[in-house]
Amino acid sequence: LYYKMHFLVIEDQKVILNRFLFSLISVWIIGLCVHDNIHFLLRPILYNPMIMYLGKVSYGIYVYHNFMHPLFRDGFGIVISNQYLRFVIYFLATLLISHLSWIYFEKYF
């Protein structure tokens, strides 16, 4: 009987170091954003209207992105073989559904 426990697999040290460094940089950026004196390099990025909109609908993107493949394949009978085209179409569909979810449901909470 073969049983693989995925959570016990030790990753490559380079992968662990990269994830650790990414986490440190992310915490540093969050720390800069928490204070009123947002760093002058981050201000144009974080106050960009498109970034702020994506932040507003980000929960919907998180929730609905998993449903795109079954929706297109099983619901509409559409199979997109080109991975780049599939990514763009799924992303735009997710964004549309997240936008509608924000307007008609989430903003009331």
PDB file of C-alpha atoms in Angstrom:
ATOM      1  CA  LEU A   1       0.000   0.000   0.000  1.00  0.00           C
ATOM      2  CA  TYR A   2       1.478   3.294  -1.144  1.00  0.00           C
ATOM      3  CA  TYR A   3       0.440   6.387   0.733  1.00  0.00           C
ATOM      4  CA  LYS A   4       2.009   9.746   0.024  1.00  0.00           C
ATOM      5  CA  MET A   5       1.628  12.437   2.613  1.00  0.00           C
ATOM      6  CA  HIS A   6       1.994  15.701   0.698  1.00  0.00           C
ATOM      7  CA  PHE A   7       2.436  17.869   3.749  1.00  0.00           C
ATOM      8  CA  LEU A   8       5.570  15.940   4.782  1.00  0.00           C
ATOM      9  CA  VAL A   9       7.376  16.445   1.464  1.00  0.00           C
ATOM     10  CA  ILE A  10      10.367  18.692   2.063  1.00  0.00           C
ATOM     11  CA  GLU A  11      10.778  21.253  -0.665  1.00  0.00           C
ATOM     12  CA  ASP A  12      13.992  22.355  -2.293  1.00  0.00           C
ATOM     13  CA  GLN A  13      15.895  24.857  -0.126  1.00  0.00           C
ATOM     14  CA  LYS A  14      15.908  27.414  -2.957  1.00  0.00           C
ATOM     15  CA  VAL A  15      12.095  27.297  -3.140  1.00  0.00           C
ATOM     16  CA  ILE A  16      11.832  27.750   0.628  1.00  0.00           C
ATOM     17  CA  LEU A  17      14.267  30.698   0.543  1.00  0.00           C
ATOM     18  CA  ASN A  18      12.369  32.341  -2.329  1.00  0.00           C
ATOM     19  CA  ARG A  19       9.060  31.993  -0.500  1.00  0.00           C
ATOM     20  CA  PHE A  20      10.591  33.326   2.706  1.00  0.00           C
ATOM     21  CA  LEU A  21      12.064  36.369   0.943  1.00  0.00           C
ATOM     22  CA  PHE A  22       8.777  37.030  -0.868  1.00  0.00           C
ATOM     23  CA  SER A  23       6.978  36.878   2.492  1.00  0.00           C
ATOM     24  CA  LEU A  24       9.419  39.324   4.065  1.00  0.00           C
ATOM     25  CA  ILE A  25       9.047  41.779   1.187  1.00  0.00           C
ATOM     26  CA  SER A  26       5.255  41.461   1.351  1.00  0.00           C
ATOM     27  CA  VAL A  27       5.219  42.148   5.090  1.00  0.00           C
ATOM     28  CA  TRP A  28       7.505  45.162   4.543  1.00  0.00           C
ATOM     29  CA  ILE A  29       5.171  46.587   1.874  1.00  0.00           C
ATOM     30  CA  ILE A  30       2.124  46.009   4.102  1.00  0.00           C
ATOM     31  CA  GLY A  31       3.956  47.734   6.954  1.00  0.00           C
ATOM     32  CA  LEU A  32       4.598  50.749   4.730  1.00  0.00           C
ATOM     33  CA  CYS A  33       0.954  50.854   3.707  1.00  0.00           C
ATOM     34  CA  VAL A  34      -0.429  50.646   7.241  1.00  0.00           C
ATOM     35  CA  HIS A  35       1.121  53.968   8.177  1.00  0.00           C
ATOM     36  CA  ASP A  36      -0.151  57.237   6.759  1.00  0.00           C
ATOM     37  CA  ASN A  37       3.221  57.997   5.235  1.00  0.00           C
ATOM     38  CA  ILE A  38       3.015  55.560   2.325  1.00  0.00           C
ATOM     39  CA  HIS A  39       6.326  55.405   0.537  1.00  0.00           C
ATOM     40  CA  PHE A  40       6.516  57.746  -2.462  1.00  0.00           C
ATOM     41  CA  LEU A  41       7.242  54.824  -4.796  1.00  0.00           C
ATOM     42  CA  LEU A  42       4.192  52.850  -3.652  1.00  0.00           C
ATOM     43  CA  ARG A  43       1.678  55.712  -3.611  1.00  0.00           C
ATOM     44  CA  PRO A  44       1.147  55.906  -7.428  1.00  0.00           C
ATOM     45  CA  ILE A  45       0.705  52.135  -7.600  1.00  0.00           C
ATOM     46  CA  LEU A  46      -1.572  51.671  -4.598  1.00  0.00           C
ATOM     47  CA  TYR A  47      -3.763  54.682  -5.364  1.00  0.00           C
ATOM     48  CA  ASN A  48      -4.175  53.753  -9.018  1.00  0.00           C
ATOM     49  CA  PRO A  49      -7.938  53.514  -9.705  1.00  0.00           C
ATOM     50  CA  MET A  50      -7.615  50.125 -11.426  1.00  0.00           C
ATOM     51  CA  ILE A  51      -5.664  48.649  -8.501  1.00  0.00           C
ATOM     52  CA  MET A  52      -8.216  50.052  -6.057  1.00  0.00           C
ATOM     53  CA  TYR A  53     -11.057  48.562  -8.123  1.00  0.00           C
ATOM     54  CA  LEU A  54      -9.331  45.151  -8.213  1.00  0.00           C
ATOM     55  CA  GLY A  55      -8.952  45.372  -4.440  1.00  0.00           C
ATOM     56  CA  LYS A  56     -12.666  46.078  -4.106  1.00  0.00           C
ATOM     57  CA  VAL A  57     -13.710  43.042  -6.175  1.00  0.00           C
ATOM     58  CA  SER A  58     -10.804  40.807  -5.095  1.00  0.00           C
ATOM     59  CA  TYR A  59     -12.949  38.616  -2.848  1.00  0.00           C
ATOM     60  CA  GLY A  60     -15.243  37.872  -5.771  1.00  0.00           C
ATOM     61  CA  ILE A  61     -12.248  37.067  -7.951  1.00  0.00           C
ATOM     62  CA  TYR A  62     -11.017  34.683  -5.257  1.00  0.00           C
ATOM     63  CA  VAL A  63     -14.401  32.996  -4.890  1.00  0.00           C
ATOM     64  CA  TYR A  64     -15.519  32.768  -8.518  1.00  0.00           C
ATOM     65  CA  HIS A  65     -12.288  31.950 -10.383  1.00  0.00           C
ATOM     66  CA  ASN A  66     -12.566  28.241  -9.552  1.00  0.00           C
ATOM     67  CA  PHE A  67     -15.922  27.992 -11.310  1.00  0.00           C
ATOM     68  CA  MET A  68     -14.803  29.283 -14.713  1.00  0.00           C
ATOM     69  CA  HIS A  69     -13.502  26.020 -16.168  1.00  0.00           C
ATOM     70  CA  PRO A  70     -16.565  23.931 -15.214  1.00  0.00           C
ATOM     71  CA  LEU A  71     -18.869  26.784 -16.262  1.00  0.00           C
ATOM     72  CA  PHE A  72     -17.397  27.047 -19.746  1.00  0.00           C
ATOM     73  CA  ARG A  73     -16.824  23.307 -20.250  1.00  0.00           C
ATOM     74  CA  ASP A  74     -19.941  21.815 -18.683  1.00  0.00           C
ATOM     75  CA  GLY A  75     -22.337  24.760 -18.657  1.00  0.00           C
ATOM     76  CA  PHE A  76     -21.691  26.249 -22.076  1.00  0.00           C
ATOM     77  CA  GLY A  77     -19.972  23.293 -23.775  1.00  0.00           C
ATOM     78  CA  ILE A  78     -17.000  25.478 -24.710  1.00  0.00           C
ATOM     79  CA  VAL A  79     -13.496  24.002 -24.624  1.00  0.00           C
ATOM     80  CA  ILE A  80     -10.678  26.485 -25.211  1.00  0.00           C
ATOM     81  CA  SER A  81      -7.474  24.669 -26.122  1.00  0.00           C
ATOM     82  CA  ASN A  82      -5.141  27.688 -26.265  1.00  0.00           C
ATOM     83  CA  GLN A  83      -4.004  28.265 -22.682  1.00  0.00           C
ATOM     84  CA  TYR A  84      -3.335  31.986 -23.162  1.00  0.00           C
ATOM     85  CA  LEU A  85      -6.728  32.651 -24.721  1.00  0.00           C
ATOM     86  CA  ARG A  86      -8.361  30.520 -22.023  1.00  0.00           C
ATOM     87  CA  PHE A  87      -6.606  32.566 -19.313  1.00  0.00           C
ATOM     88  CA  VAL A  88      -7.784  35.872 -20.798  1.00  0.00           C
ATOM     89  CA  ILE A  89     -11.370  34.696 -21.276  1.00  0.00           C
ATOM     90  CA  TYR A  90     -11.594  33.124 -17.811  1.00  0.00           C
ATOM     91  CA  PHE A  91     -10.056  36.232 -16.232  1.00  0.00           C
ATOM     92  CA  LEU A  92     -12.473  38.583 -17.987  1.00  0.00           C
ATOM     93  CA  ALA A  93     -15.449  36.363 -17.125  1.00  0.00           C
ATOM     94  CA  THR A  94     -14.316  36.191 -13.493  1.00  0.00           C
ATOM     95  CA  LEU A  95     -13.900  39.952 -13.410  1.00  0.00           C
ATOM     96  CA  LEU A  96     -17.392  40.466 -14.849  1.00  0.00           C
ATOM     97  CA  ILE A  97     -19.018  38.087 -12.361  1.00  0.00           C
ATOM     98  CA  SER A  98     -17.048  39.632  -9.482  1.00  0.00           C
ATOM     99  CA  HIS A  99     -18.128  43.110 -10.578  1.00  0.00           C
ATOM    100  CA  LEU A 100     -21.784  42.060 -10.709  1.00  0.00           C
ATOM    101  CA  SER A 101     -21.431  40.313  -7.357  1.00  0.00           C
ATOM    102  CA  TRP A 102     -20.018  43.513  -5.840  1.00  0.00           C
ATOM    103  CA  ILE A 103     -22.796  45.707  -7.251  1.00  0.00           C
ATOM    104  CA  TYR A 104     -25.761  43.463  -6.440  1.00  0.00           C
ATOM    105  CA  PHE A 105     -24.613  41.657  -3.303  1.00  0.00           C
ATOM    106  CA  GLU A 106     -21.331  42.498  -1.546  1.00  0.00           C
ATOM    107  CA  LYS A 107     -21.544  46.282  -1.248  1.00  0.00           C
ATOM    108  CA  TYR A 108     -24.585  45.970   0.985  1.00  0.00           C
ATOM    109  CA  PHE A 109     -22.502  44.262   3.648  1.00  0.00           C
TER     110      PHE A 109
END
